[in-house]
Amino acid sequence: MRIIIAPDSFKEAMTAAEAAAAMARGVRAVVPSADVVELPMSDGGEGFTEAVAASLGAEVRDVDAVDALGRPVTARIALADGTAVAEMASASGLEIIASEDRDVRVSDTRGVGRLVKAALDAGATRLLLGIGGSATNDGGAGMLVELGARILDADGSEIGSTPAELERVASVDLSGLDDRLDDLEVDVACDVDNPLLGERGASAVFGPQKGASEEDVAFLDEVLGRWAAASGHEDEADRPGAGAAGGLGFALLAFLGAELQPGIELVSGAVGLADAVEGAELVITGEGSVDAQTLGGKTPAGVAAVAKEAGVPTLIVAGRVKVDADVLLDAGVVAVISNSQGESQDLATELANAASNTERSTATALRLWTHSTGREA
């Protein structure tokens, strides 16, 4: 019996690789002879680098970077055969900044620029970049500064790349931009189609998630408008995905010629999920929490879609399962199982026991599936 294990990370509890290993143990507890293939997944946020690296057999390296507030932080890239893999969340991510320290007006994406530069220094000719979980709203200005661009005010003086400083932007000098970017293919895991500006733009839709007030949102949207005009790429502001990651999508499209695609599609292609699923009898996926919104580009739904195309059933094992997750049963999923122990454990205990709970729940789900289908366990 060939079974594909393809989960995302369980937030604050397990990486995707750890979740896959736990699920695999659960499978082997029921079917010791099973041919189990572990393919850790991601939709572009935290864990993207490790998930793709594990499937590609890539080497993961530490990179000296800065967080969104400019403080030193150790981020990661993975390297394999000329391809570099990186995630915004490890450098300019929201989760690595304490809630009391978050201030989107003085945050930027210089950390992402450090990741891109590290990929270039390693000789990469292709970059797979996940941009979920951002703490920034600088339109990618910080990234460009790290790559050699200069941002100038009306007097021709160089200014910084945070929104508070971009309020004075008048022009952008690209003469010093790293020329190695010309030979770098950039593929971006991006699950939103928002433009840079306006009611559906980066500031209005995603700013509040980063602590922006109504006043901040108006300020940030105006700043991004000035930034787009000064950059010489104002026409790129309306492109789908330009508003992703606080406008980082805009800079990636306009200056790095990036291709943006749904994160699960990018990862699925990178790890060869479709090929792995062919001929399998079952796919098991999951993540920390599933609900109706999981259908909107999240890993379990994406994995289930690939499996359904191949005629293979999918089981989902998740930390939390909300009532509206039943909609997944119309998307090729045969069962959705929670590994939560309910009121018997508090959240901290459940997080600490996530691996053993996931192993046990996977075993239970597999027993039920083999019994209901008449397959030999």
Short mmCIF file of C-alpha atoms in Angstrom, two decimals:
data_model
loop_
_atom_site.label_atom_id
_atom_site.label_comp_id
_atom_site.label_asym_id
_atom_site.label_seq_id
_atom_site.Cartn_x
_atom_site.Cartn_y
_atom_site.Cartn_z
CA MET A 1 0.00 0.00 0.00
CA ARG A 2 1.52 3.31 -1.13
CA ILE A 3 0.56 6.34 0.95
CA ILE A 4 1.66 9.95 0.36
CA ILE A 5 2.11 12.13 3.46
CA ALA A 6 1.97 15.82 2.49
CA PRO A 7 1.13 18.18 5.38
CA ASP A 8 1.89 21.83 6.04
CA SER A 9 3.36 22.96 9.37
CA PHE A 10 1.22 22.95 12.51
CA LYS A 11 1.72 26.53 13.67
CA GLU A 12 3.67 26.86 16.93
CA ALA A 13 3.74 23.07 17.26
CA MET A 14 5.48 21.24 14.39
CA THR A 15 7.27 22.02 11.18
CA ALA A 16 5.88 20.40 8.05
CA ALA A 17 8.69 17.84 8.15
CA GLU A 18 7.93 17.02 11.80
CA ALA A 19 4.22 16.70 11.02
CA ALA A 20 4.96 14.40 8.08
CA ALA A 21 7.18 12.21 10.27
CA ALA A 22 4.45 11.97 12.94
CA MET A 23 1.85 11.02 10.36
CA ALA A 24 4.19 8.43 8.87
CA ARG A 25 4.63 6.82 12.28
CA GLY A 26 0.85 6.66 12.62
CA VAL A 27 0.56 4.97 9.23
CA ARG A 28 3.22 2.37 10.01
CA ALA A 29 1.56 1.58 13.34
CA VAL A 30 -1.42 0.36 11.34
CA VAL A 31 0.21 -0.84 8.12
CA PRO A 32 3.85 -1.70 8.88
CA SER A 33 4.50 -2.74 5.29
CA ALA A 34 3.17 0.49 3.76
CA ASP A 35 5.30 2.33 1.21
CA VAL A 36 5.18 5.77 2.85
CA VAL A 37 6.39 8.84 0.94
CA GLU A 38 6.87 11.98 3.05
CA LEU A 39 6.50 15.28 1.17
CA PRO A 40 6.43 18.24 3.59
CA MET A 41 4.43 21.11 2.06
CA SER A 42 3.85 24.84 2.48
CA ASP A 43 1.68 27.55 0.96
CA GLY A 44 4.44 30.17 1.13
CA GLY A 45 4.49 31.27 4.76
CA GLU A 46 6.50 30.12 7.73
CA GLY A 47 8.15 26.77 7.00
CA PHE A 48 8.29 27.26 3.22
CA THR A 49 12.09 26.93 3.08
CA GLU A 50 12.30 23.75 5.15
CA ALA A 51 9.34 22.14 3.39
CA VAL A 52 10.78 22.60 -0.09
CA ALA A 53 14.34 21.84 1.07
CA ALA A 54 13.27 18.54 2.61
CA SER A 55 11.66 17.41 -0.62
CA LEU A 56 14.50 18.60 -2.86
CA GLY A 57 17.28 17.33 -0.61
CA ALA A 58 18.58 20.89 -0.47
CA GLU A 59 21.21 22.20 1.92
CA VAL A 60 19.81 24.73 4.41
CA ARG A 61 22.13 27.59 5.36
CA ASP A 62 21.87 30.32 7.96
CA VAL A 63 21.93 33.89 6.66
CA ASP A 64 22.72 37.02 8.65
CA ALA A 65 19.74 39.28 8.05
CA VAL A 66 17.65 41.91 9.81
CA ASP A 67 14.04 41.79 10.91
CA ALA A 68 11.41 44.29 9.83
CA LEU A 69 12.66 46.77 12.46
CA GLY A 70 16.27 46.46 11.34
CA ARG A 71 17.45 44.30 14.24
CA PRO A 72 19.90 41.44 13.56
CA VAL A 73 18.25 38.08 12.97
CA THR A 74 19.35 34.71 11.61
CA ALA A 75 17.28 33.72 8.58
CA ARG A 76 17.60 30.71 6.25
CA ILE A 77 17.96 29.81 2.61
CA ALA A 78 18.15 26.38 1.01
CA LEU A 79 20.29 25.54 -2.00
CA ALA A 80 20.14 22.72 -4.54
CA ASP A 81 21.41 22.59 -8.13
CA GLY A 82 21.37 26.32 -8.80
CA THR A 83 18.01 26.84 -7.09
CA ALA A 84 17.68 28.83 -3.88
CA VAL A 85 14.64 28.65 -1.62
CA ALA A 86 13.79 31.37 0.91
CA GLU A 87 10.87 32.72 2.88
CA MET A 88 10.07 36.27 3.86
CA ALA A 89 8.77 35.09 7.24
CA SER A 90 12.26 34.16 8.45
CA ALA A 91 13.58 37.70 7.98
CA SER A 92 10.80 40.28 7.63
CA GLY A 93 8.02 38.23 9.19
CA LEU A 94 5.39 39.33 11.67
CA GLU A 95 5.72 36.35 13.98
CA ILE A 96 9.35 37.11 14.88
CA ILE A 97 8.43 40.53 16.27
CA ALA A 98 6.79 40.77 19.68
CA SER A 99 3.30 42.27 19.47
CA GLU A 100 4.30 45.25 21.63
CA ASP A 101 7.18 46.09 19.25
CA ARG A 102 5.24 46.02 15.99
CA ASP A 103 5.13 49.32 14.12
CA VAL A 104 4.45 49.09 10.41
CA ARG A 105 5.39 52.73 9.77
CA VAL A 106 9.02 52.05 10.69
CA SER A 107 9.28 48.53 9.26
CA ASP A 108 10.79 47.50 5.93
CA THR A 109 11.90 44.54 3.81
CA ARG A 110 15.67 44.91 4.00
CA GLY A 111 15.79 41.40 5.45
CA VAL A 112 14.26 40.01 2.26
CA GLY A 113 16.95 41.83 0.31
CA ARG A 114 19.59 40.06 2.40
CA LEU A 115 18.01 36.71 1.47
CA VAL A 116 18.03 37.54 -2.24
CA LYS A 117 21.64 38.70 -2.00
CA ALA A 118 22.61 35.48 -0.21
CA ALA A 119 21.02 33.48 -3.03
CA LEU A 120 23.02 35.46 -5.60
CA ASP A 121 26.24 35.05 -3.61
CA ALA A 122 25.66 31.29 -3.59
CA GLY A 123 25.47 31.28 -7.39
CA ALA A 124 21.75 30.63 -7.65
CA THR A 125 20.09 31.23 -11.00
CA ARG A 126 16.59 30.54 -9.72
CA LEU A 127 14.90 31.70 -6.53
CA LEU A 128 11.75 30.23 -5.02
CA LEU A 129 10.48 32.82 -2.56
CA GLY A 130 7.60 32.49 -0.12
CA ILE A 131 6.17 35.87 0.92
CA GLY A 132 3.52 34.93 3.48
CA GLY A 133 3.50 36.31 7.02
CA SER A 134 4.97 39.76 6.39
CA ALA A 135 5.35 42.50 9.01
CA THR A 136 5.91 45.22 6.43
CA ASN A 137 4.13 47.73 4.19
CA ASP A 138 7.02 49.37 2.34
CA GLY A 139 6.25 48.28 -1.20
CA GLY A 140 9.47 46.27 -1.29
CA ALA A 141 11.60 49.41 -0.95
CA GLY A 142 13.82 47.90 1.72
CA MET A 143 14.56 44.87 -0.42
CA LEU A 144 15.64 47.09 -3.31
CA VAL A 145 17.91 49.18 -1.07
CA GLU A 146 19.72 46.03 0.05
CA LEU A 147 20.16 45.10 -3.60
CA GLY A 148 21.77 48.42 -4.48
CA ALA A 149 18.98 50.89 -5.19
CA ARG A 150 19.02 54.42 -3.74
CA ILE A 151 15.83 56.21 -2.71
CA LEU A 152 15.98 59.99 -3.07
CA ASP A 153 13.88 62.91 -1.87
CA ALA A 154 13.08 66.07 -3.83
CA ASP A 155 16.50 67.55 -2.97
CA GLY A 156 18.30 64.48 -4.27
CA SER A 157 19.26 63.37 -0.77
CA GLU A 158 19.18 59.66 0.02
CA ILE A 159 16.44 58.56 2.41
CA GLY A 160 15.50 55.31 4.09
CA SER A 161 13.00 52.68 3.02
CA THR A 162 10.40 52.59 5.82
CA PRO A 163 7.00 54.14 5.13
CA ALA A 164 7.83 56.94 7.58
CA GLU A 165 10.78 57.86 5.35
CA LEU A 166 9.16 57.01 2.00
CA GLU A 167 6.69 59.81 2.64
CA ARG A 168 9.40 62.05 1.09
CA VAL A 169 10.28 59.85 -1.89
CA ALA A 170 10.72 61.66 -5.19
CA SER A 171 12.85 59.30 -7.29
CA VAL A 172 14.68 55.98 -7.28
CA ASP A 173 18.25 55.54 -8.52
CA LEU A 174 18.70 52.01 -9.89
CA SER A 175 22.20 52.50 -11.29
CA GLY A 176 23.70 50.50 -8.45
CA LEU A 177 21.19 47.65 -8.55
CA ASP A 178 22.97 44.29 -8.46
CA ASP A 179 23.43 43.28 -12.11
CA ARG A 180 23.32 39.59 -11.18
CA LEU A 181 19.56 40.01 -10.88
CA ASP A 182 19.39 40.01 -14.67
CA ASP A 183 20.20 36.30 -14.66
CA LEU A 184 18.01 35.34 -11.71
CA GLU A 185 14.63 33.70 -12.33
CA VAL A 186 12.31 34.54 -9.43
CA ASP A 187 9.20 32.47 -8.70
CA VAL A 188 7.07 33.74 -5.84
CA ALA A 189 4.57 31.84 -3.71
CA CYS A 190 1.72 34.33 -3.43
CA ASP A 191 -1.85 33.49 -2.48
CA VAL A 192 -3.49 36.89 -2.95
CA ASP A 193 -4.45 38.88 -6.05
CA ASN A 194 -4.76 42.29 -4.42
CA PRO A 195 -3.43 45.38 -6.20
CA LEU A 196 -0.99 47.71 -4.48
CA LEU A 197 -3.39 50.59 -3.77
CA GLY A 198 -6.98 51.38 -2.86
CA GLU A 199 -9.77 49.54 -1.06
CA ARG A 200 -8.32 46.13 -1.97
CA GLY A 201 -4.72 47.27 -1.68
CA ALA A 202 -1.91 46.24 0.62
CA SER A 203 -2.56 48.90 3.25
CA ALA A 204 -6.35 48.64 3.50
CA VAL A 205 -6.63 44.85 3.46
CA PHE A 206 -3.49 43.69 5.24
CA GLY A 207 -2.34 46.73 7.21
CA PRO A 208 -4.73 46.15 10.15
CA GLN A 209 -3.35 42.61 10.55
CA LYS A 210 0.01 44.25 11.24
CA GLY A 211 -1.35 46.70 13.80
CA ALA A 212 -2.17 49.60 11.47
CA SER A 213 -4.89 51.98 12.65
CA GLU A 214 -7.36 53.69 10.28
CA GLU A 215 -5.05 56.69 10.28
CA ASP A 216 -2.07 54.45 9.53
CA VAL A 217 -3.90 52.78 6.64
CA ALA A 218 -4.63 56.11 4.96
CA PHE A 219 -1.02 57.21 5.45
CA LEU A 220 0.43 53.94 4.17
CA ASP A 221 -1.76 53.89 1.07
CA GLU A 222 -0.69 57.43 0.19
CA VAL A 223 2.96 56.56 0.72
CA LEU A 224 2.72 53.48 -1.51
CA GLY A 225 1.11 55.62 -4.19
CA ARG A 226 4.07 58.01 -4.07
CA TRP A 227 6.49 55.10 -4.07
CA ALA A 228 4.90 53.55 -7.15
CA ALA A 229 4.95 56.86 -9.02
CA ALA A 230 8.56 57.64 -8.06
CA SER A 231 9.74 54.16 -9.00
CA GLY A 232 8.78 54.60 -12.65
CA HIS A 233 6.60 51.47 -12.53
CA GLU A 234 3.25 52.96 -11.58
CA ASP A 235 1.55 50.75 -14.17
CA GLU A 236 2.57 47.66 -12.17
CA ALA A 237 0.55 48.80 -9.15
CA ASP A 238 -2.70 47.40 -10.55
CA ARG A 239 -1.34 43.95 -11.32
CA PRO A 240 -2.82 41.06 -9.32
CA GLY A 241 -0.54 40.30 -6.39
CA ALA A 242 1.17 43.71 -6.35
CA GLY A 243 -0.34 44.28 -2.92
CA ALA A 244 0.96 41.01 -1.49
CA ALA A 245 3.21 41.17 1.58
CA GLY A 246 2.73 44.88 2.12
CA GLY A 247 3.50 45.66 -1.50
CA LEU A 248 6.58 43.46 -1.77
CA GLY A 249 4.74 41.82 -4.66
CA PHE A 250 4.90 45.15 -6.50
CA ALA A 251 8.69 45.39 -6.23
CA LEU A 252 9.17 41.75 -7.19
CA LEU A 253 7.01 42.19 -10.28
CA ALA A 254 8.36 45.58 -11.31
CA PHE A 255 12.06 45.27 -10.58
CA LEU A 256 12.89 41.55 -10.45
CA GLY A 257 10.54 40.36 -13.21
CA ALA A 258 9.09 37.78 -10.86
CA GLU A 259 6.32 35.32 -11.60
CA LEU A 260 3.68 35.14 -8.86
CA GLN A 261 1.65 31.98 -8.40
CA PRO A 262 -0.40 30.33 -5.64
CA GLY A 263 1.96 29.01 -3.00
CA ILE A 264 0.61 25.49 -2.98
CA GLU A 265 0.97 25.27 -6.77
CA LEU A 266 4.57 26.46 -6.62
CA VAL A 267 5.48 24.03 -3.86
CA SER A 268 3.57 21.15 -5.46
CA GLY A 269 5.51 21.63 -8.65
CA ALA A 270 8.84 21.99 -6.86
CA VAL A 271 8.45 18.79 -4.87
CA GLY A 272 6.79 16.74 -7.64
CA LEU A 273 3.54 16.13 -5.78
CA ALA A 274 1.50 15.17 -8.88
CA ASP A 275 4.03 12.53 -9.91
CA ALA A 276 4.22 11.17 -6.36
CA VAL A 277 0.44 10.85 -6.08
CA GLU A 278 0.10 8.84 -9.29
CA GLY A 279 -0.43 5.21 -8.35
CA ALA A 280 -0.86 5.90 -4.62
CA GLU A 281 -3.81 4.48 -2.72
CA LEU A 282 -4.17 7.31 -0.23
CA VAL A 283 -2.94 10.84 0.50
CA ILE A 284 -2.79 12.25 4.03
CA THR A 285 -2.36 15.98 4.60
CA GLY A 286 -3.13 18.56 7.28
CA GLU A 287 -2.07 21.68 9.16
CA GLY A 288 -2.71 23.39 12.46
CA SER A 289 -6.30 24.42 11.77
CA VAL A 290 -8.78 23.75 8.97
CA ASP A 291 -12.09 25.41 8.18
CA ALA A 292 -14.05 26.64 5.18
CA GLN A 293 -11.30 29.15 4.36
CA THR A 294 -8.91 26.24 3.80
CA LEU A 295 -10.40 26.02 0.32
CA GLY A 296 -8.91 29.44 -0.47
CA GLY A 297 -5.42 28.26 -1.39
CA LYS A 298 -4.34 26.56 1.81
CA THR A 299 -2.14 23.48 1.69
CA PRO A 300 -4.67 20.74 2.61
CA ALA A 301 -7.09 21.87 -0.11
CA GLY A 302 -4.32 22.18 -2.67
CA VAL A 303 -2.99 18.72 -1.89
CA ALA A 304 -6.50 17.27 -2.01
CA ALA A 305 -7.06 18.88 -5.44
CA VAL A 306 -3.93 17.24 -6.85
CA ALA A 307 -4.97 13.89 -5.35
CA LYS A 308 -8.53 14.21 -6.67
CA GLU A 309 -7.19 14.84 -10.18
CA ALA A 310 -5.32 11.53 -9.90
CA GLY A 311 -8.36 9.73 -8.49
CA VAL A 312 -6.75 9.24 -5.08
CA PRO A 313 -8.69 9.88 -1.82
CA THR A 314 -7.38 12.28 0.82
CA LEU A 315 -7.51 12.23 4.62
CA ILE A 316 -6.91 15.46 6.56
CA VAL A 317 -5.51 15.39 10.09
CA ALA A 318 -5.42 18.82 11.76
CA GLY A 319 -4.83 20.37 15.13
CA ARG A 320 -8.21 22.07 15.14
CA VAL A 321 -11.20 21.34 12.90
CA LYS A 322 -14.01 23.90 12.74
CA VAL A 323 -17.58 22.91 11.94
CA ASP A 324 -17.54 24.59 8.53
CA ALA A 325 -14.60 22.38 7.47
CA ASP A 326 -17.23 19.94 6.18
CA VAL A 327 -17.08 21.81 2.86
CA LEU A 328 -13.77 20.01 2.26
CA LEU A 329 -15.70 16.76 1.89
CA ASP A 330 -16.87 18.04 -1.50
CA ALA A 331 -13.27 18.59 -2.62
CA GLY A 332 -11.95 15.04 -2.74
CA VAL A 333 -11.49 14.67 1.03
CA VAL A 334 -12.96 11.51 2.57
CA ALA A 335 -12.52 12.52 6.22
CA VAL A 336 -11.25 15.41 8.36
CA ILE A 337 -9.85 14.35 11.74
CA SER A 338 -8.80 16.56 14.65
CA ASN A 339 -5.83 15.57 16.78
CA SER A 340 -7.06 17.79 19.61
CA GLN A 341 -7.79 16.09 22.91
CA GLY A 342 -10.53 18.62 23.61
CA GLU A 343 -11.10 19.87 27.15
CA SER A 344 -8.79 17.23 28.59
CA GLN A 345 -5.74 19.30 27.65
CA ASP A 346 -5.06 23.04 27.61
CA LEU A 347 -3.59 24.67 24.51
CA ALA A 348 -0.01 24.65 25.78
CA THR A 349 -0.20 20.94 26.52
CA GLU A 350 -1.77 20.17 23.15
CA LEU A 351 0.98 22.07 21.37
CA ALA A 352 3.63 20.20 23.33
CA ASN A 353 1.95 16.87 22.51
CA ALA A 354 1.15 17.72 18.89
CA ALA A 355 3.43 15.07 17.41
CA SER A 356 2.12 12.19 19.51
CA ASN A 357 -1.49 13.37 19.06
CA THR A 358 -1.00 13.59 15.30
CA GLU A 359 0.55 10.13 15.19
CA ARG A 360 -2.35 8.66 17.15
CA SER A 361 -5.03 10.49 15.13
CA THR A 362 -3.45 9.44 11.84
CA ALA A 363 -3.45 5.82 12.98
CA THR A 364 -7.11 6.08 13.99
CA ALA A 365 -8.07 7.68 10.67
CA LEU A 366 -6.21 5.03 8.72
CA ARG A 367 -7.85 2.19 10.64
CA LEU A 368 -11.28 3.64 9.90
CA TRP A 369 -10.40 4.12 6.23
CA THR A 370 -9.00 0.62 5.73
CA HIS A 371 -12.03 -0.89 7.47
CA SER A 372 -14.57 1.15 5.51
CA THR A 373 -12.90 0.40 2.17
CA GLY A 374 -12.14 -3.25 2.85
CA ARG A 375 -8.41 -2.79 2.33
CA GLU A 376 -6.04 -4.97 4.31
CA ALA A 377 -4.32 -3.22 7.21
#
